[in-house]
């Protein structure tokens, strides 16, 4: 371990004690039946705790220099595998089929903050059947992801993750718990993924286009936002009628609109554009 110099470019702020990793593992919902994918094991502080609670851990680490360190540290652990790869390039379905063919799978990570959103969206959009995803993120990101519709922090990312999972803030973590300390405090959050999502749009692409439109410009009305996004396919009058049908007023703002209503709107838009049976 001596001689390893932490790399800022990989977001290497390592947890310095066992206390926080142990709490992350304890509150992650991971059981002795579970396989775990850990993203960014670093020097292995969280890995050690995950190995204590899970059946098997597969860790994905981008930094080649950490591979011999981790290999040596966990040499005696039969249920540990290490993949030297950028997580964004890993085929997770293949990994799951290879390493966890008959296990429920969870994800756990102290995330590299520079790619928090792409990692989370890859994990959620991929529909890999994860039971839980427990991650350390920046405090502000945690606030945003755990906010409720109508809160000032609620945005497109919140609406998107809420489609896949319920999100809960587990506990805060001070910057001083890391080496080197990041510029911001952090928090651990947990996603419990839905077997059946609470809203079921007929077309996910339209649903996410409606979410993007609704939150793109906060001061715009939902009607104006939808006009900008769909003006090539629907008239203003058609969109206004859909908003009325959804039980909303014409001056409602997108940011105040929950997923159930956005789903209703997206289905109407989809059927207006494509024809077919309406709900
Ligand atoms: N788990 C360790 C801990 O809690 O102390 C390290 C966490 S550190 C915040 C983030 C880790 O993710 C680092 O080990 C870093 O090298 C790794 N990492 C950064 N980018 C990555 C990527 N694209 N794919 C896989 N690992 C990555």
mmCIF file of C-alpha atoms and ligand atoms in Angstrom:
data_model
loop_
_atom_site.group_PDB
_atom_site.id
_atom_site.type_symbol
_atom_site.label_atom_id
_atom_site.label_comp_id
_atom_site.label_asym_id
_atom_site.label_seq_id
_atom_site.Cartn_x
_atom_site.Cartn_y
_atom_site.Cartn_z
ATOM 1 C CA UNK A 1 0.000 0.000 0.000
ATOM 2 C CA UNK A 2 2.921 2.306 0.655
ATOM 3 C CA UNK A 3 3.908 4.507 -2.263
ATOM 4 C CA UNK A 4 0.379 4.716 -3.715
ATOM 5 C CA UNK A 5 -0.430 8.302 -4.669
ATOM 6 C CA UNK A 6 -4.145 9.118 -4.875
ATOM 7 C CA UNK A 7 -5.381 10.421 -8.201
ATOM 8 C CA UNK A 8 -7.710 13.393 -8.311
ATOM 9 C CA UNK A 9 -8.767 12.546 -11.880
ATOM 10 C CA UNK A 10 -10.381 9.323 -10.603
ATOM 11 C CA UNK A 11 -12.131 11.003 -7.658
ATOM 12 C CA UNK A 12 -9.943 9.149 -5.173
ATOM 13 C CA UNK A 13 -11.142 10.386 -1.798
ATOM 14 C CA UNK A 14 -10.783 7.316 0.376
ATOM 15 C CA UNK A 15 -12.661 6.621 3.610
ATOM 16 C CA UNK A 16 -10.188 6.548 6.468
ATOM 17 C CA UNK A 17 -11.855 4.337 9.080
ATOM 18 C CA UNK A 18 -13.926 1.135 9.175
ATOM 19 C CA UNK A 19 -16.825 2.812 10.976
ATOM 20 C CA UNK A 20 -18.551 4.408 7.961
ATOM 21 C CA UNK A 21 -17.989 1.492 5.538
ATOM 22 C CA UNK A 22 -19.401 -0.868 8.200
ATOM 23 C CA UNK A 23 -22.493 1.317 8.535
ATOM 24 C CA UNK A 24 -22.916 1.502 4.737
ATOM 25 C CA UNK A 25 -22.777 -2.300 4.508
ATOM 26 C CA UNK A 26 -25.161 -2.705 7.465
ATOM 27 C CA UNK A 27 -27.790 -0.341 6.049
ATOM 28 C CA UNK A 28 -27.538 -1.448 2.406
ATOM 29 C CA UNK A 29 -30.030 -4.307 2.655
ATOM 30 C CA UNK A 30 -27.299 -6.720 1.545
ATOM 31 C CA UNK A 31 -27.654 -10.195 3.074
ATOM 32 C CA UNK A 32 -25.542 -13.343 3.077
ATOM 33 C CA UNK A 33 -27.590 -14.526 0.061
ATOM 34 C CA UNK A 34 -26.585 -11.539 -2.075
ATOM 35 C CA UNK A 35 -24.002 -10.948 -4.723
ATOM 36 C CA UNK A 36 -22.587 -7.411 -4.658
ATOM 37 C CA UNK A 37 -21.076 -5.263 -7.366
ATOM 38 C CA UNK A 38 -18.802 -2.662 -5.824
ATOM 39 C CA UNK A 39 -17.774 0.282 -7.977
ATOM 40 C CA UNK A 40 -14.377 1.794 -7.177
ATOM 41 C CA UNK A 41 -13.010 -0.291 -4.273
ATOM 42 C CA UNK A 42 -10.008 2.027 -3.883
ATOM 43 C CA UNK A 43 -7.891 0.539 -1.102
ATOM 44 C CA UNK A 44 -10.676 -1.840 -0.105
ATOM 45 C CA UNK A 45 -12.127 -0.376 3.117
ATOM 46 C CA UNK A 46 -15.731 -0.810 1.959
ATOM 47 C CA UNK A 47 -14.890 -4.064 0.138
ATOM 48 C CA UNK A 48 -13.822 -5.607 3.447
ATOM 49 C CA UNK A 49 -17.192 -4.780 5.029
ATOM 50 C CA UNK A 50 -19.124 -6.003 1.997
ATOM 51 C CA UNK A 51 -17.273 -9.326 2.073
ATOM 52 C CA UNK A 52 -18.353 -9.669 5.698
ATOM 53 C CA UNK A 53 -22.065 -9.403 4.856
ATOM 54 C CA UNK A 54 -22.434 -10.723 1.279
ATOM 55 C CA UNK A 55 -22.093 -14.097 -0.421
ATOM 56 C CA UNK A 56 -19.802 -12.764 -3.137
ATOM 57 C CA UNK A 57 -18.318 -9.395 -4.128
ATOM 58 C CA UNK A 58 -17.209 -8.348 -7.603
ATOM 59 C CA UNK A 59 -15.353 -5.030 -7.523
ATOM 60 C CA UNK A 60 -14.779 -2.872 -10.599
ATOM 61 C CA UNK A 61 -11.773 -0.539 -10.349
ATOM 62 C CA UNK A 62 -10.465 1.683 -13.141
ATOM 63 C CA UNK A 63 -7.053 2.392 -11.599
ATOM 64 C CA UNK A 64 -4.569 -0.274 -12.680
ATOM 65 C CA UNK A 65 -2.185 0.717 -9.879
ATOM 66 C CA UNK A 66 -4.729 -0.407 -7.271
ATOM 67 C CA UNK A 67 -5.097 -3.901 -8.721
ATOM 68 C CA UNK A 68 -2.001 -5.537 -7.149
ATOM 69 C CA UNK A 69 -2.782 -3.842 -3.819
ATOM 70 C CA UNK A 70 -6.345 -5.170 -3.755
ATOM 71 C CA UNK A 71 -5.315 -8.580 -5.072
ATOM 72 C CA UNK A 72 -2.842 -8.968 -2.225
ATOM 73 C CA UNK A 73 -5.203 -7.590 0.404
ATOM 74 C CA UNK A 74 -8.000 -10.018 -0.488
ATOM 75 C CA UNK A 75 -5.853 -12.976 -1.570
ATOM 76 C CA UNK A 76 -7.538 -15.245 0.990
ATOM 77 C CA UNK A 77 -11.087 -14.246 0.076
ATOM 78 C CA UNK A 78 -12.588 -16.952 -2.143
ATOM 79 C CA UNK A 79 -15.684 -14.899 -2.832
ATOM 80 C CA UNK A 80 -13.922 -11.842 -4.185
ATOM 81 C CA UNK A 81 -13.334 -10.992 -7.839
ATOM 82 C CA UNK A 82 -11.676 -7.868 -9.211
ATOM 83 C CA UNK A 83 -12.235 -6.324 -12.626
ATOM 84 C CA UNK A 84 -9.823 -3.653 -13.862
ATOM 85 C CA UNK A 85 -12.165 -1.615 -16.050
ATOM 86 C CA UNK A 86 -14.038 1.648 -16.372
ATOM 87 C CA UNK A 87 -17.477 0.815 -14.916
ATOM 88 C CA UNK A 88 -19.118 2.776 -17.715
ATOM 89 C CA UNK A 89 -17.685 0.268 -20.214
ATOM 90 C CA UNK A 90 -18.628 -2.884 -18.305
ATOM 91 C CA UNK A 91 -21.405 -5.087 -19.701
ATOM 92 C CA UNK A 92 -23.308 -5.542 -16.446
ATOM 93 C CA UNK A 93 -25.733 -8.171 -17.751
ATOM 94 C CA UNK A 94 -22.767 -10.301 -18.806
ATOM 95 C CA UNK A 95 -21.051 -9.740 -15.451
ATOM 96 C CA UNK A 96 -24.206 -10.766 -13.573
ATOM 97 C CA UNK A 97 -24.702 -13.888 -15.721
ATOM 98 C CA UNK A 98 -21.086 -14.893 -15.182
ATOM 99 C CA UNK A 99 -20.669 -14.154 -11.462
ATOM 100 C CA UNK A 100 -24.140 -14.151 -9.933
ATOM 101 C CA UNK A 101 -26.243 -16.594 -11.974
ATOM 102 C CA UNK A 102 -28.461 -17.601 -9.042
ATOM 103 C CA UNK A 103 -28.214 -14.742 -6.553
ATOM 104 C CA UNK A 104 -30.050 -11.527 -5.838
ATOM 105 C CA UNK A 105 -27.660 -8.722 -6.746
ATOM 106 C CA UNK A 106 -27.048 -5.383 -5.031
ATOM 107 C CA UNK A 107 -24.693 -2.522 -5.870
ATOM 108 C CA UNK A 108 -22.690 -0.642 -3.273
ATOM 109 C CA UNK A 109 -20.154 2.140 -3.756
ATOM 110 C CA UNK A 110 -18.470 5.205 -2.461
ATOM 111 C CA UNK A 111 -18.858 6.746 -5.899
ATOM 112 C CA UNK A 112 -16.253 8.738 -7.802
ATOM 113 C CA UNK A 113 -18.149 12.041 -7.753
ATOM 114 C CA UNK A 114 -17.058 13.201 -11.210
ATOM 115 C CA UNK A 115 -19.289 10.543 -12.821
ATOM 116 C CA UNK A 116 -22.092 10.141 -10.266
ATOM 117 C CA UNK A 117 -24.973 10.746 -12.692
ATOM 118 C CA UNK A 118 -23.737 8.594 -15.609
ATOM 119 C CA UNK A 119 -23.077 5.709 -13.215
ATOM 120 C CA UNK A 120 -26.473 5.970 -11.518
ATOM 121 C CA UNK A 121 -28.311 6.228 -14.824
ATOM 122 C CA UNK A 122 -26.404 3.241 -16.210
ATOM 123 C CA UNK A 123 -27.333 1.193 -13.123
ATOM 124 C CA UNK A 124 -31.002 2.208 -13.242
ATOM 125 C CA UNK A 125 -31.700 2.392 -16.974
ATOM 126 C CA UNK A 126 -30.036 -0.959 -17.600
ATOM 127 C CA UNK A 127 -32.835 -2.738 -15.666
ATOM 128 C CA UNK A 128 -30.419 -5.334 -14.347
ATOM 129 C CA UNK A 129 -32.741 -6.501 -11.588
ATOM 130 C CA UNK A 130 -30.718 -5.082 -8.696
ATOM 131 C CA UNK A 131 -32.431 -5.273 -5.318
ATOM 132 C CA UNK A 132 -30.751 -2.219 -3.837
ATOM 133 C CA UNK A 133 -28.146 0.334 -4.893
ATOM 134 C CA UNK A 134 -26.426 2.009 -1.940
ATOM 135 C CA UNK A 135 -24.057 4.844 -2.745
ATOM 136 C CA UNK A 136 -22.118 7.681 -1.181
ATOM 137 C CA UNK A 137 -22.678 10.892 -3.123
ATOM 138 C CA UNK A 138 -22.176 14.614 -2.548
ATOM 139 C CA UNK A 139 -24.598 16.027 0.013
ATOM 140 C CA UNK A 140 -26.265 18.303 -2.559
ATOM 141 C CA UNK A 141 -26.772 15.399 -4.955
ATOM 142 C CA UNK A 142 -28.308 13.364 -2.125
ATOM 143 C CA UNK A 143 -30.686 16.233 -1.344
ATOM 144 C CA UNK A 144 -31.716 16.487 -4.967
ATOM 145 C CA UNK A 145 -32.207 12.748 -5.440
ATOM 146 C CA UNK A 146 -34.215 12.366 -2.223
ATOM 147 C CA UNK A 147 -36.365 15.476 -2.705
ATOM 148 C CA UNK A 148 -40.103 15.295 -3.212
ATOM 149 C CA UNK A 149 -42.107 16.684 -6.119
ATOM 150 C CA UNK A 150 -42.660 20.398 -5.514
ATOM 151 C CA UNK A 151 -39.407 20.864 -3.520
ATOM 152 C CA UNK A 152 -36.993 23.383 -5.009
ATOM 153 C CA UNK A 153 -34.334 20.669 -5.490
ATOM 154 C CA UNK A 154 -36.704 18.335 -7.345
ATOM 155 C CA UNK A 155 -35.592 18.061 -10.992
ATOM 156 C CA UNK A 156 -35.430 15.862 -14.088
ATOM 157 C CA UNK A 157 -32.899 13.557 -12.442
ATOM 158 C CA UNK A 158 -35.176 13.110 -9.397
ATOM 159 C CA UNK A 159 -38.196 12.359 -11.552
ATOM 160 C CA UNK A 160 -36.112 9.924 -13.634
ATOM 161 C CA UNK A 161 -34.691 7.959 -10.695
ATOM 162 C CA UNK A 162 -38.127 7.894 -9.023
ATOM 163 C CA UNK A 163 -39.389 5.996 -12.038
ATOM 164 C CA UNK A 164 -37.043 3.103 -11.223
ATOM 165 C CA UNK A 165 -36.709 3.154 -7.452
ATOM 166 C CA UNK A 166 -37.691 4.668 -4.152
ATOM 167 C CA UNK A 167 -34.781 6.691 -2.812
ATOM 168 C CA UNK A 168 -33.891 7.207 0.831
ATOM 169 C CA UNK A 169 -31.144 9.213 2.524
ATOM 170 C CA UNK A 170 -29.430 6.937 5.057
ATOM 171 C CA UNK A 171 -26.928 9.214 6.834
ATOM 172 C CA UNK A 172 -24.597 12.193 6.329
ATOM 173 C CA UNK A 173 -20.804 11.896 6.136
ATOM 174 C CA UNK A 174 -18.441 14.770 6.886
ATOM 175 C CA UNK A 175 -15.676 15.680 4.431
ATOM 176 C CA UNK A 176 -13.151 14.973 7.204
ATOM 177 C CA UNK A 177 -13.971 11.249 6.998
ATOM 178 C CA UNK A 178 -12.036 11.017 3.714
ATOM 179 C CA UNK A 179 -8.401 11.295 2.697
ATOM 180 C CA UNK A 180 -7.934 13.703 1.077
ATOM 181 C CA UNK A 181 -11.108 15.464 2.291
ATOM 182 C CA UNK A 182 -13.339 16.487 -0.639
ATOM 183 C CA UNK A 183 -14.511 20.123 -0.851
ATOM 184 C CA UNK A 184 -18.064 19.139 0.089
ATOM 185 C CA UNK A 185 -19.825 16.978 2.654
ATOM 186 C CA UNK A 186 -21.417 13.730 1.534
ATOM 187 C CA UNK A 187 -24.345 11.469 2.287
ATOM 188 C CA UNK A 188 -25.172 7.814 1.804
ATOM 189 C CA UNK A 189 -28.371 7.102 -0.081
ATOM 190 C CA UNK A 190 -30.155 3.886 -0.932
ATOM 191 C CA UNK A 191 -32.298 3.013 -3.936
ATOM 192 C CA UNK A 192 -34.800 0.190 -3.500
ATOM 193 C CA UNK A 193 -35.661 -0.794 -7.034
ATOM 194 C CA UNK A 194 -39.256 -1.435 -8.007
ATOM 195 C CA UNK A 195 -40.241 -4.843 -9.333
ATOM 196 C CA UNK A 196 -43.147 -3.068 -10.978
ATOM 197 C CA UNK A 197 -42.723 0.708 -11.403
ATOM 198 C CA UNK A 198 -45.584 2.752 -9.904
ATOM 199 C CA UNK A 199 -46.124 4.426 -13.271
ATOM 200 C CA UNK A 200 -46.137 2.500 -16.539
ATOM 201 C CA UNK A 201 -45.852 4.731 -19.616
ATOM 202 C CA UNK A 202 -46.786 3.133 -22.935
ATOM 203 C CA UNK A 203 -43.560 4.503 -24.383
ATOM 204 C CA UNK A 204 -40.558 5.197 -22.152
ATOM 205 C CA UNK A 205 -38.841 7.432 -24.713
ATOM 206 C CA UNK A 206 -41.828 9.785 -24.802
ATOM 207 C CA UNK A 207 -42.094 9.690 -20.994
ATOM 208 C CA UNK A 208 -38.442 10.705 -20.561
ATOM 209 C CA UNK A 209 -38.789 13.354 -23.288
ATOM 210 C CA UNK A 210 -41.720 14.803 -21.295
ATOM 211 C CA UNK A 211 -39.640 14.734 -18.076
ATOM 212 C CA UNK A 212 -36.737 16.486 -19.810
ATOM 213 C CA UNK A 213 -39.075 19.107 -21.253
ATOM 214 C CA UNK A 214 -40.921 19.678 -17.981
ATOM 215 C CA UNK A 215 -37.752 20.501 -16.051
ATOM 216 C CA UNK A 216 -35.640 22.078 -18.815
ATOM 217 C CA UNK A 217 -36.563 25.677 -18.052
ATOM 218 C CA UNK A 218 -37.980 26.117 -14.621
ATOM 219 C CA UNK A 219 -39.735 29.400 -15.252
ATOM 220 C CA UNK A 220 -41.570 28.129 -18.310
ATOM 221 C CA UNK A 221 -45.100 26.820 -18.086
ATOM 222 C CA UNK A 222 -45.496 23.115 -18.792
ATOM 223 C CA UNK A 223 -47.466 24.035 -21.925
ATOM 224 C CA UNK A 224 -44.639 26.184 -23.321
ATOM 225 C CA UNK A 225 -42.074 23.516 -22.410
ATOM 226 C CA UNK A 226 -44.074 20.811 -24.201
ATOM 227 C CA UNK A 227 -44.578 23.105 -27.207
ATOM 228 C CA UNK A 228 -40.801 23.520 -27.484
ATOM 229 C CA UNK A 229 -40.240 19.760 -27.271
ATOM 230 C CA UNK A 230 -43.112 18.520 -29.474
ATOM 231 C CA UNK A 231 -43.972 21.450 -31.798
ATOM 232 C CA UNK A 232 -42.828 19.474 -34.835
ATOM 233 C CA UNK A 233 -45.502 16.845 -34.161
ATOM 234 C CA UNK A 234 -48.320 18.456 -32.154
ATOM 235 C CA UNK A 235 -50.025 21.846 -32.183
ATOM 236 C CA UNK A 236 -50.231 24.148 -29.181
ATOM 237 C CA UNK A 237 -53.992 23.547 -29.027
ATOM 238 C CA UNK A 238 -53.522 19.779 -28.912
ATOM 239 C CA UNK A 239 -50.981 20.070 -26.099
ATOM 240 C CA UNK A 240 -53.190 22.527 -24.204
ATOM 241 C CA UNK A 241 -56.071 20.028 -24.441
ATOM 242 C CA UNK A 242 -53.863 17.269 -23.028
ATOM 243 C CA UNK A 243 -52.880 19.484 -20.085
ATOM 244 C CA UNK A 244 -56.565 20.175 -19.370
ATOM 245 C CA UNK A 245 -57.363 16.457 -19.619
ATOM 246 C CA UNK A 246 -54.634 15.801 -17.047
ATOM 247 C CA UNK A 247 -56.561 18.037 -14.653
ATOM 248 C CA UNK A 248 -53.969 20.825 -14.735
ATOM 249 C CA UNK A 249 -54.332 24.535 -15.396
ATOM 250 C CA UNK A 250 -52.648 26.074 -18.441
ATOM 251 C CA UNK A 251 -50.210 28.045 -16.288
ATOM 252 C CA UNK A 252 -48.882 25.044 -14.322
ATOM 253 C CA UNK A 253 -45.091 24.686 -14.211
ATOM 254 C CA UNK A 254 -43.422 21.415 -15.133
ATOM 255 C CA UNK A 255 -41.442 21.251 -11.909
ATOM 256 C CA UNK A 256 -44.683 20.955 -9.913
ATOM 257 C CA UNK A 257 -45.908 17.956 -11.884
ATOM 258 C CA UNK A 258 -45.485 14.448 -10.470
ATOM 259 C CA UNK A 259 -44.566 11.299 -12.407
ATOM 260 C CA UNK A 260 -48.108 9.956 -12.458
ATOM 261 C CA UNK A 261 -49.350 13.086 -14.207
ATOM 262 C CA UNK A 262 -46.303 13.266 -16.504
ATOM 263 C CA UNK A 263 -46.992 9.646 -17.445
ATOM 264 C CA UNK A 264 -50.624 10.458 -18.280
ATOM 265 C CA UNK A 265 -49.444 13.388 -20.414
ATOM 266 C CA UNK A 266 -46.767 11.327 -22.152
ATOM 267 C CA UNK A 267 -49.266 8.575 -23.022
ATOM 268 C CA UNK A 268 -51.657 11.146 -24.507
ATOM 269 C CA UNK A 269 -48.819 12.717 -26.494
ATOM 270 C CA UNK A 270 -47.696 9.298 -27.711
ATOM 271 C CA UNK A 271 -51.191 8.332 -28.887
ATOM 272 C CA UNK A 272 -51.806 11.742 -30.473
ATOM 273 C CA UNK A 273 -48.599 11.386 -32.459
ATOM 274 C CA UNK A 274 -48.858 7.694 -33.296
ATOM 275 C CA UNK A 275 -52.584 6.985 -33.215
ATOM 276 C CA UNK A 276 -53.777 3.777 -31.578
ATOM 277 C CA UNK A 277 -55.838 2.948 -28.536
ATOM 278 C CA UNK A 278 -55.951 5.541 -25.833
ATOM 279 C CA UNK A 279 -56.023 4.597 -22.180
HETATM 280 N N1 LIG B 1 -14.266 2.605 -2.038
HETATM 281 C C1 LIG B 1 -13.103 3.373 -1.671
HETATM 282 C C2 LIG B 1 -13.353 4.081 -0.361
HETATM 283 O O1 LIG B 1 -14.519 4.166 0.041
HETATM 284 O O2 LIG B 1 -12.402 4.536 0.261
HETATM 285 C C3 LIG B 1 -12.715 4.374 -2.753
HETATM 286 C C4 LIG B 1 -13.800 5.358 -3.154
HETATM 287 S S1 LIG B 1 -13.211 6.666 -4.182
HETATM 288 C C5 LIG B 1 -14.369 7.940 -3.784
HETATM 289 C C6 LIG B 1 -13.741 6.248 -5.824
HETATM 290 C C7 LIG B 1 -13.068 5.029 -6.436
HETATM 291 O O3 LIG B 1 -13.617 4.817 -7.757
HETATM 292 C C8 LIG B 1 -11.563 5.142 -6.625
HETATM 293 O O4 LIG B 1 -10.947 3.942 -6.232
HETATM 294 C C9 LIG B 1 -11.388 5.339 -8.139
HETATM 295 O O5 LIG B 1 -10.148 4.892 -8.641
HETATM 296 C C10 LIG B 1 -12.565 4.543 -8.672
HETATM 297 N N2 LIG B 1 -13.034 4.969 -9.998
HETATM 298 C C11 LIG B 1 -13.037 6.222 -10.522
HETATM 299 N N3 LIG B 1 -13.575 6.223 -11.743
HETATM 300 C C12 LIG B 1 -13.951 4.949 -12.006
HETATM 301 C C13 LIG B 1 -14.569 4.313 -13.121
HETATM 302 N N4 LIG B 1 -14.928 5.018 -14.206
HETATM 303 N N5 LIG B 1 -14.778 2.980 -13.077
HETATM 304 C C14 LIG B 1 -14.409 2.255 -11.960
HETATM 305 N N6 LIG B 1 -13.822 2.810 -10.885
HETATM 306 C C15 LIG B 1 -13.599 4.130 -10.891
#
